[in-house]
PDB file of C-alpha atoms in Angstrom:
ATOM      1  CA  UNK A   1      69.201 116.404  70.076  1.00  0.00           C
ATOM      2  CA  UNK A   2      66.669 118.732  71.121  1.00  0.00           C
ATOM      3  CA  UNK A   3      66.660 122.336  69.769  1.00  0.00           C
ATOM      4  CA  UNK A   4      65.957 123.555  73.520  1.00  0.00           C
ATOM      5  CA  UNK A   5      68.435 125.580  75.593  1.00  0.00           C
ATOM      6  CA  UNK A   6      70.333 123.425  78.242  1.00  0.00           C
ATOM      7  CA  UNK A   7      69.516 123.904  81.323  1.00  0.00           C
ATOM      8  CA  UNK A   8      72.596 125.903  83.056  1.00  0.00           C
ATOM      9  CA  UNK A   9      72.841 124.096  86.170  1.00  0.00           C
ATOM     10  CA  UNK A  10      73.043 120.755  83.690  1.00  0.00           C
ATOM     11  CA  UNK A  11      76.150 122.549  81.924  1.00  0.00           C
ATOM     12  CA  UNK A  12      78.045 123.786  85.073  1.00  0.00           C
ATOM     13  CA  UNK A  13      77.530 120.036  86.433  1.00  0.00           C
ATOM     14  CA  UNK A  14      79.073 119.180  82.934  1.00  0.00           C
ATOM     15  CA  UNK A  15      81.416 121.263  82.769  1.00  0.00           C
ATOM     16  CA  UNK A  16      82.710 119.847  86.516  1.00  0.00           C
ATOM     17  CA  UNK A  17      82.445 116.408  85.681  1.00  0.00           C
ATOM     18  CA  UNK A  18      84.487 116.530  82.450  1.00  0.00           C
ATOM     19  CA  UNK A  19      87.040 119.407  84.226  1.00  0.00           C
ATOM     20  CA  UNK A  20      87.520 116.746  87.358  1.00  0.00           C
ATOM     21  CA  UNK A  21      88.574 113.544  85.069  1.00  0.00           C
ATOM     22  CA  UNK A  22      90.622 115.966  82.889  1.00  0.00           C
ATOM     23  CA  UNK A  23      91.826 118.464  85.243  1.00  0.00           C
ATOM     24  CA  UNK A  24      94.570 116.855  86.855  1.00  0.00           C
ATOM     25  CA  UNK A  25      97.418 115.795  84.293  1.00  0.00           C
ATOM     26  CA  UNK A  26      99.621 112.173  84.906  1.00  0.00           C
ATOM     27  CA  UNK A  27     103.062 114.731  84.726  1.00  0.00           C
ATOM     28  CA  UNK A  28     101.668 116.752  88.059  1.00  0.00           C
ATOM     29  CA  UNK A  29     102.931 115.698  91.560  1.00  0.00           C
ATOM     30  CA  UNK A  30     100.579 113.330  92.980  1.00  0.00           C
ATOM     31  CA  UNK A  31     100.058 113.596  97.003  1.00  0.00           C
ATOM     32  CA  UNK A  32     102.588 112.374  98.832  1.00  0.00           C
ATOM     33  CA  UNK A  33     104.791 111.840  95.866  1.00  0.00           C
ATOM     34  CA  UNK A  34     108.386 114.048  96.817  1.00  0.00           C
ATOM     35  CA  UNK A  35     110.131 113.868  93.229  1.00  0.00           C
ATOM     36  CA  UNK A  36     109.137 116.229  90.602  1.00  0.00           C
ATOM     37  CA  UNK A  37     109.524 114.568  87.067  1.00  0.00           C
ATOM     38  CA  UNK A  38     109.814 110.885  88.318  1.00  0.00           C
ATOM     39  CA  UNK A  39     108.759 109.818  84.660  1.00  0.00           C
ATOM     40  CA  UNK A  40     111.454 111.784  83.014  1.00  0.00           C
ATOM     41  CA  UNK A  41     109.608 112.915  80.296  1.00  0.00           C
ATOM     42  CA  UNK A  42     109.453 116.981  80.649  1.00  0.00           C
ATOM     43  CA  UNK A  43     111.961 119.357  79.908  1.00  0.00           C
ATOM     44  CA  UNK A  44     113.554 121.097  76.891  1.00  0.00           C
ATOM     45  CA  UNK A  45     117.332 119.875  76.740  1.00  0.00           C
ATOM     46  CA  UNK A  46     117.721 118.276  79.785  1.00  0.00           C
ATOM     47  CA  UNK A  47     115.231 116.332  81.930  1.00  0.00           C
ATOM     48  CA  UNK A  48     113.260 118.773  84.606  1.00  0.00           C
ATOM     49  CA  UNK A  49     114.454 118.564  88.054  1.00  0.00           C
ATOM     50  CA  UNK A  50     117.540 116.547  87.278  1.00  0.00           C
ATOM     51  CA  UNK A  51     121.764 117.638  87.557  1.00  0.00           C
ATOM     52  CA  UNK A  52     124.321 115.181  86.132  1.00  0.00           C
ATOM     53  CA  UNK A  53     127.887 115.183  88.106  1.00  0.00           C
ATOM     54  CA  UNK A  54     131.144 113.609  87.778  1.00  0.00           C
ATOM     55  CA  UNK A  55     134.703 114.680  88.698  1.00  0.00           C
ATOM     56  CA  UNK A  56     135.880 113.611  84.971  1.00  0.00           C
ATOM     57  CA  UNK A  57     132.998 115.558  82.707  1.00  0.00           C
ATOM     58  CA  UNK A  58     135.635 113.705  79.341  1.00  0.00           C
ATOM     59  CA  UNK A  59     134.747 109.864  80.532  1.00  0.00           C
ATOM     60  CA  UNK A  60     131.483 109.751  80.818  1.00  0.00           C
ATOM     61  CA  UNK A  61     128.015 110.186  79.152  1.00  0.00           C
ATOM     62  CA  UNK A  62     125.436 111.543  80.331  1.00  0.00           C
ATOM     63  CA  UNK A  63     122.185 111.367  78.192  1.00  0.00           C
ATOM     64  CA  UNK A  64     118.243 111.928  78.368  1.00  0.00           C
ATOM     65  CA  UNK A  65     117.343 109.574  75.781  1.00  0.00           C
ATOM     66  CA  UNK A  66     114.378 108.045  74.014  1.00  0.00           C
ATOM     67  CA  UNK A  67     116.610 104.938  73.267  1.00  0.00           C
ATOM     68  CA  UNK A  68     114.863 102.995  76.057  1.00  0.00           C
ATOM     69  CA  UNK A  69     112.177 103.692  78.394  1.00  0.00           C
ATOM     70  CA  UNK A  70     110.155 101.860  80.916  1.00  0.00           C
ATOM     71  CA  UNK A  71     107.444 103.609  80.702  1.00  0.00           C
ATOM     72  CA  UNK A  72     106.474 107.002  78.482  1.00  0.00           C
ATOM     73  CA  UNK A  73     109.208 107.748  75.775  1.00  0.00           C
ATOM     74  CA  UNK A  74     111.991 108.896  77.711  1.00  0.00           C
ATOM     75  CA  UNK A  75     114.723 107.845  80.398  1.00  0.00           C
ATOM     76  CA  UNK A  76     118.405 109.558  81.893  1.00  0.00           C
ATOM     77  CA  UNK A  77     121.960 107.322  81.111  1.00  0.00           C
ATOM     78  CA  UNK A  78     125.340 106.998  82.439  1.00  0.00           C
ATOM     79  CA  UNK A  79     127.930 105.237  80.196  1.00  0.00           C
ATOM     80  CA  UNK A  80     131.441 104.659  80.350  1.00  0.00           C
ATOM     81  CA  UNK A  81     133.918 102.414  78.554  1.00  0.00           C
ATOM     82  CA  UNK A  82     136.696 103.199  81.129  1.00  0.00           C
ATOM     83  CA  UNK A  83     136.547 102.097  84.607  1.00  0.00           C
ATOM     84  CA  UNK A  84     138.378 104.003  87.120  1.00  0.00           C
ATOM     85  CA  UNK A  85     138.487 103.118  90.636  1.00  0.00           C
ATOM     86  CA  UNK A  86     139.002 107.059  91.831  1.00  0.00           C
ATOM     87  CA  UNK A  87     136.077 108.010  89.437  1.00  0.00           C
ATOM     88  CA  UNK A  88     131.929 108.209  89.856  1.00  0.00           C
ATOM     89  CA  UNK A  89     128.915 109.724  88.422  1.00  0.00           C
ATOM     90  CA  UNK A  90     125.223 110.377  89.141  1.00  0.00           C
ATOM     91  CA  UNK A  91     122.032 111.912  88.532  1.00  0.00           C
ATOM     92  CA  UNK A  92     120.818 114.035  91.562  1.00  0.00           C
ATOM     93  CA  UNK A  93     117.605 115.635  92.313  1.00  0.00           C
ATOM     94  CA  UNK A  94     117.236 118.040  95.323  1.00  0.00           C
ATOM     95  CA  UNK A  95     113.797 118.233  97.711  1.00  0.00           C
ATOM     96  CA  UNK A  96     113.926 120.957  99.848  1.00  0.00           C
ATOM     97  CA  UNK A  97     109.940 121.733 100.269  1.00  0.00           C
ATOM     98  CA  UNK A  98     107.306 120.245 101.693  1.00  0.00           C
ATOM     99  CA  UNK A  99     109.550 117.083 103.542  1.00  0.00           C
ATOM    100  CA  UNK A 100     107.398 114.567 105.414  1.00  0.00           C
ATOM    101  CA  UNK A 101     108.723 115.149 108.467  1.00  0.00           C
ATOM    102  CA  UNK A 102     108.840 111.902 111.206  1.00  0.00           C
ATOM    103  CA  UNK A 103     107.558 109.651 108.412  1.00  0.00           C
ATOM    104  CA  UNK A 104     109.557 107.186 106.570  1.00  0.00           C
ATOM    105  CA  UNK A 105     110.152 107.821 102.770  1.00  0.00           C
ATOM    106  CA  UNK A 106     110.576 104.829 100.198  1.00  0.00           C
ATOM    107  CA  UNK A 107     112.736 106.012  97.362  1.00  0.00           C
ATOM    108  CA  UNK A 108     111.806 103.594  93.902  1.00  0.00           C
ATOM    109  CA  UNK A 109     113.756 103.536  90.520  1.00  0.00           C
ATOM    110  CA  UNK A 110     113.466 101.695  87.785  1.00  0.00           C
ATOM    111  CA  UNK A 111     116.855 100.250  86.256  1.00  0.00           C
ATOM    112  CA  UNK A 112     118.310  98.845  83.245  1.00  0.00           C
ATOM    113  CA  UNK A 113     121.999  98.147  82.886  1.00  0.00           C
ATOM    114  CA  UNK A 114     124.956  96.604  80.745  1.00  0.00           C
ATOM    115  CA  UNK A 115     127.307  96.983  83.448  1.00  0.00           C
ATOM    116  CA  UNK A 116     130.925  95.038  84.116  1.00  0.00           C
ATOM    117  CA  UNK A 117     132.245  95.807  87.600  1.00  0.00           C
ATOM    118  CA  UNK A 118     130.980  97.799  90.472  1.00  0.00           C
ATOM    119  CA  UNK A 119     127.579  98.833  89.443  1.00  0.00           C
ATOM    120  CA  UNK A 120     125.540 101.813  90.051  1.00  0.00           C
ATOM    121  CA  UNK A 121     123.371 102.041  93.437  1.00  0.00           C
ATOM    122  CA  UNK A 122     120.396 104.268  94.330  1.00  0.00           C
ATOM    123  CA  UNK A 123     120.933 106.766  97.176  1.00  0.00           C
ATOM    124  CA  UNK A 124     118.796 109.065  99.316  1.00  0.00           C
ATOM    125  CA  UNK A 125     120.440 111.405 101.816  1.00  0.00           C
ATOM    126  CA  UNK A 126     118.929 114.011 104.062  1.00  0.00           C
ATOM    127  CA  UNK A 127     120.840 116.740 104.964  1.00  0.00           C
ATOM    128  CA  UNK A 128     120.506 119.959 107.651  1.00  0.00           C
ATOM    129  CA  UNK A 129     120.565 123.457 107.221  1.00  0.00           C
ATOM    130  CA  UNK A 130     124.044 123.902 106.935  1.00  0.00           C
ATOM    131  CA  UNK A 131     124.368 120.737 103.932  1.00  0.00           C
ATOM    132  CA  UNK A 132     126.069 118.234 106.169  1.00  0.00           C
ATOM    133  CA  UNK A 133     124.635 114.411 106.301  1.00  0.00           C
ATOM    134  CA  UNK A 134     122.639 113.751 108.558  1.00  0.00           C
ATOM    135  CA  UNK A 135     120.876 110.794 106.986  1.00  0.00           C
ATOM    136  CA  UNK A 136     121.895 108.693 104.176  1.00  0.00           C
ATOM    137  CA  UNK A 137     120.366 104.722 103.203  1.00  0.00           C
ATOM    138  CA  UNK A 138     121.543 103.291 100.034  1.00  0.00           C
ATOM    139  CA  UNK A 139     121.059  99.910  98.073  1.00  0.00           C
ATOM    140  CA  UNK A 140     124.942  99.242  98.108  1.00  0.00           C
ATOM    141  CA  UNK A 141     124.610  97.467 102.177  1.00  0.00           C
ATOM    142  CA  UNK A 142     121.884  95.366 100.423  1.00  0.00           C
ATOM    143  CA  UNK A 143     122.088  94.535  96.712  1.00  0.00           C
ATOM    144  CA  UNK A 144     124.210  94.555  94.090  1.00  0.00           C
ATOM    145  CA  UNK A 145     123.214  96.371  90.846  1.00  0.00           C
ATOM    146  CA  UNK A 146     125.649  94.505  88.255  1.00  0.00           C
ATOM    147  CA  UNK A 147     125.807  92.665  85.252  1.00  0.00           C
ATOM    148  CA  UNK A 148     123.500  92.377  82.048  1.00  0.00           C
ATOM    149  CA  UNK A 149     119.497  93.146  82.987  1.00  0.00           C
ATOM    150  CA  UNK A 150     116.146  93.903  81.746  1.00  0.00           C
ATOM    151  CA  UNK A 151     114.077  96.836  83.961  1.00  0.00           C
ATOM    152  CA  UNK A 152     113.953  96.210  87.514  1.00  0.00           C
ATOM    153  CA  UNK A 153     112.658  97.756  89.772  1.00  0.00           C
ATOM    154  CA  UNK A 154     115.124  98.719  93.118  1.00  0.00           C
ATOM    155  CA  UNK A 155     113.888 100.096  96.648  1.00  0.00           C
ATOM    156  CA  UNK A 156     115.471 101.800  99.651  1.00  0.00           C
ATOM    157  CA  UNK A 157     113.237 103.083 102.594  1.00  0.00           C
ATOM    158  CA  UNK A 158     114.442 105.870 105.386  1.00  0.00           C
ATOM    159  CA  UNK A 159     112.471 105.159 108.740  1.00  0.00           C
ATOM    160  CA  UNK A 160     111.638 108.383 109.689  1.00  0.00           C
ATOM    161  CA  UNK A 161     112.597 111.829 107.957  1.00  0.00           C
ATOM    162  CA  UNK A 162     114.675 113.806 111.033  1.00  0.00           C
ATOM    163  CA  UNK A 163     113.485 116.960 112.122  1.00  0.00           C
ATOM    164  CA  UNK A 164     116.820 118.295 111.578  1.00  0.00           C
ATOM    165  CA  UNK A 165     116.845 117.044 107.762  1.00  0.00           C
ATOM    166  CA  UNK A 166     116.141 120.263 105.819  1.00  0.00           C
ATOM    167  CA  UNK A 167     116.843 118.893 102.368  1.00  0.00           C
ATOM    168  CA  UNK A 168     116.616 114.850 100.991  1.00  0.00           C
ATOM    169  CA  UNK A 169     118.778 114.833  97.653  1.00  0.00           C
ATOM    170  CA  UNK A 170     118.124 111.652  95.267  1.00  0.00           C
ATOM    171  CA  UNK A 171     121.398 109.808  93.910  1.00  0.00           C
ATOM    172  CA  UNK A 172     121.202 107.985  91.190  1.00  0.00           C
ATOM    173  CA  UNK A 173     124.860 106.606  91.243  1.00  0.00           C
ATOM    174  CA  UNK A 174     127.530 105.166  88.731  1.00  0.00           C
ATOM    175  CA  UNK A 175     130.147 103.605  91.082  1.00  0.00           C
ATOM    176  CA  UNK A 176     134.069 103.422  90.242  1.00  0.00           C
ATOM    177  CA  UNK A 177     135.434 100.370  89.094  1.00  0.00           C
ATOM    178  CA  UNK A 178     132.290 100.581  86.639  1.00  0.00           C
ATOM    179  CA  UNK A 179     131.947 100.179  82.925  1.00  0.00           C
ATOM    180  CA  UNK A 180     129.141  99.498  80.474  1.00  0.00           C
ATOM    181  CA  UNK A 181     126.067 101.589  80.497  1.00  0.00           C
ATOM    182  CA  UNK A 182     122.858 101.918  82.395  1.00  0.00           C
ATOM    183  CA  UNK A 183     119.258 103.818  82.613  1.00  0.00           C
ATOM    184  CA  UNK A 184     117.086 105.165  85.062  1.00  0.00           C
ATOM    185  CA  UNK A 185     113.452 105.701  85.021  1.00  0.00           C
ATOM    186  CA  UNK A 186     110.504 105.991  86.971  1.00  0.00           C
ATOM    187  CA  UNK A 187     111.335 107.290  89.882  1.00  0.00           C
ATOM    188  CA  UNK A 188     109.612 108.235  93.181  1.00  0.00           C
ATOM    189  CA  UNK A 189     109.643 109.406  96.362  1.00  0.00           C
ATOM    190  CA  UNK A 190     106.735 108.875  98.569  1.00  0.00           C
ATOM    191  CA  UNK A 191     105.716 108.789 101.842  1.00  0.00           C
TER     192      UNK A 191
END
């Protein structure tokens, strides 16, 4: 190369060029993407973004786990050997900024499962400023999410975010009557 000095308008050019493919990492929230951490693959002892409930904490597992993935290293689990029909479980995330208000909103998750009974079902619920429903579509009215499977991939769509709806909290759900074991990854909320 040329002993010369660079030109500096050639190295602020550069310097824009290589800042604009790099600047913008895969793990940031892409526009008009709702879920923060859809990919599962940040946070330090529990996945970013993401609770784990159940009314019985002693029968079931929850795990963030590098045992299977769809995508990236890392994915959340629910596991039970004990079905109980008055017993559930989920992963939930919370949206409470920035809703897409009068637009509809596609919830998508990826799923793998080793599951006897009920299943597990993805939920998205919209709620007002007080935390009642005021919106809720799941897949439960339309599929059922049973059996033995490789990843697949499982949609629901609300119509049109209310005006009312101050919140939209993401289930991902393990339903009673359910044993076996199942993972989640993936996951987005768009609009």
């Amino acid at each position: 190369m040329n002993s010369q000095k660079m030109n500096p308008l050639f190295l602020t050019c550069l310097a824009f060029v290589i800042f604009s493919m790099v600047g913008c990492s895969e793990d940031e929230i892409e526009s008009g993407q709702l879920i923060v951490n859809g990919n599962l693959e940040k946070g330090s002892t529990s996945p970013d973004g993401w609770t784990s409930n159940t009314g019985n904490p002693d029968n079931f597992n929850f795990i963030w786990t590098e045992d299977e993935s769809f995508s990236g290293n890392k994915s959340i689990s629910i596991s039970t050997q004990t079905a109980d029909a008055s017993e559930f479980a989920y992963w939930v995330q919370a949206i409470y900024d920035d809703l897409p208000t009068g637009k509809s909103v596609t919830l998508s998750v990826r799923i793998k499962g080793n599951l006897s009974g009920e299943g597990v079902a993805v939920v998205l619920r919209g709620d007002d400023a007080s935390g009642n429903m005021e919106q809720f579509v799941t897949t439960e009215s339309t599929e059922d999410i049973t059996g033995v499977f490789d990843w697949t991939e499982y949609s629901i769509k609300l119509d049109k975010v209310d005006a009312s709806t101050k919140s939209l909290l993401v289930f991902l759900v393990f339903s009673s009557d359910t044993s076996g074991e199942v993972y989640f990854d993936d996951i987005s909320l768009t609009y």
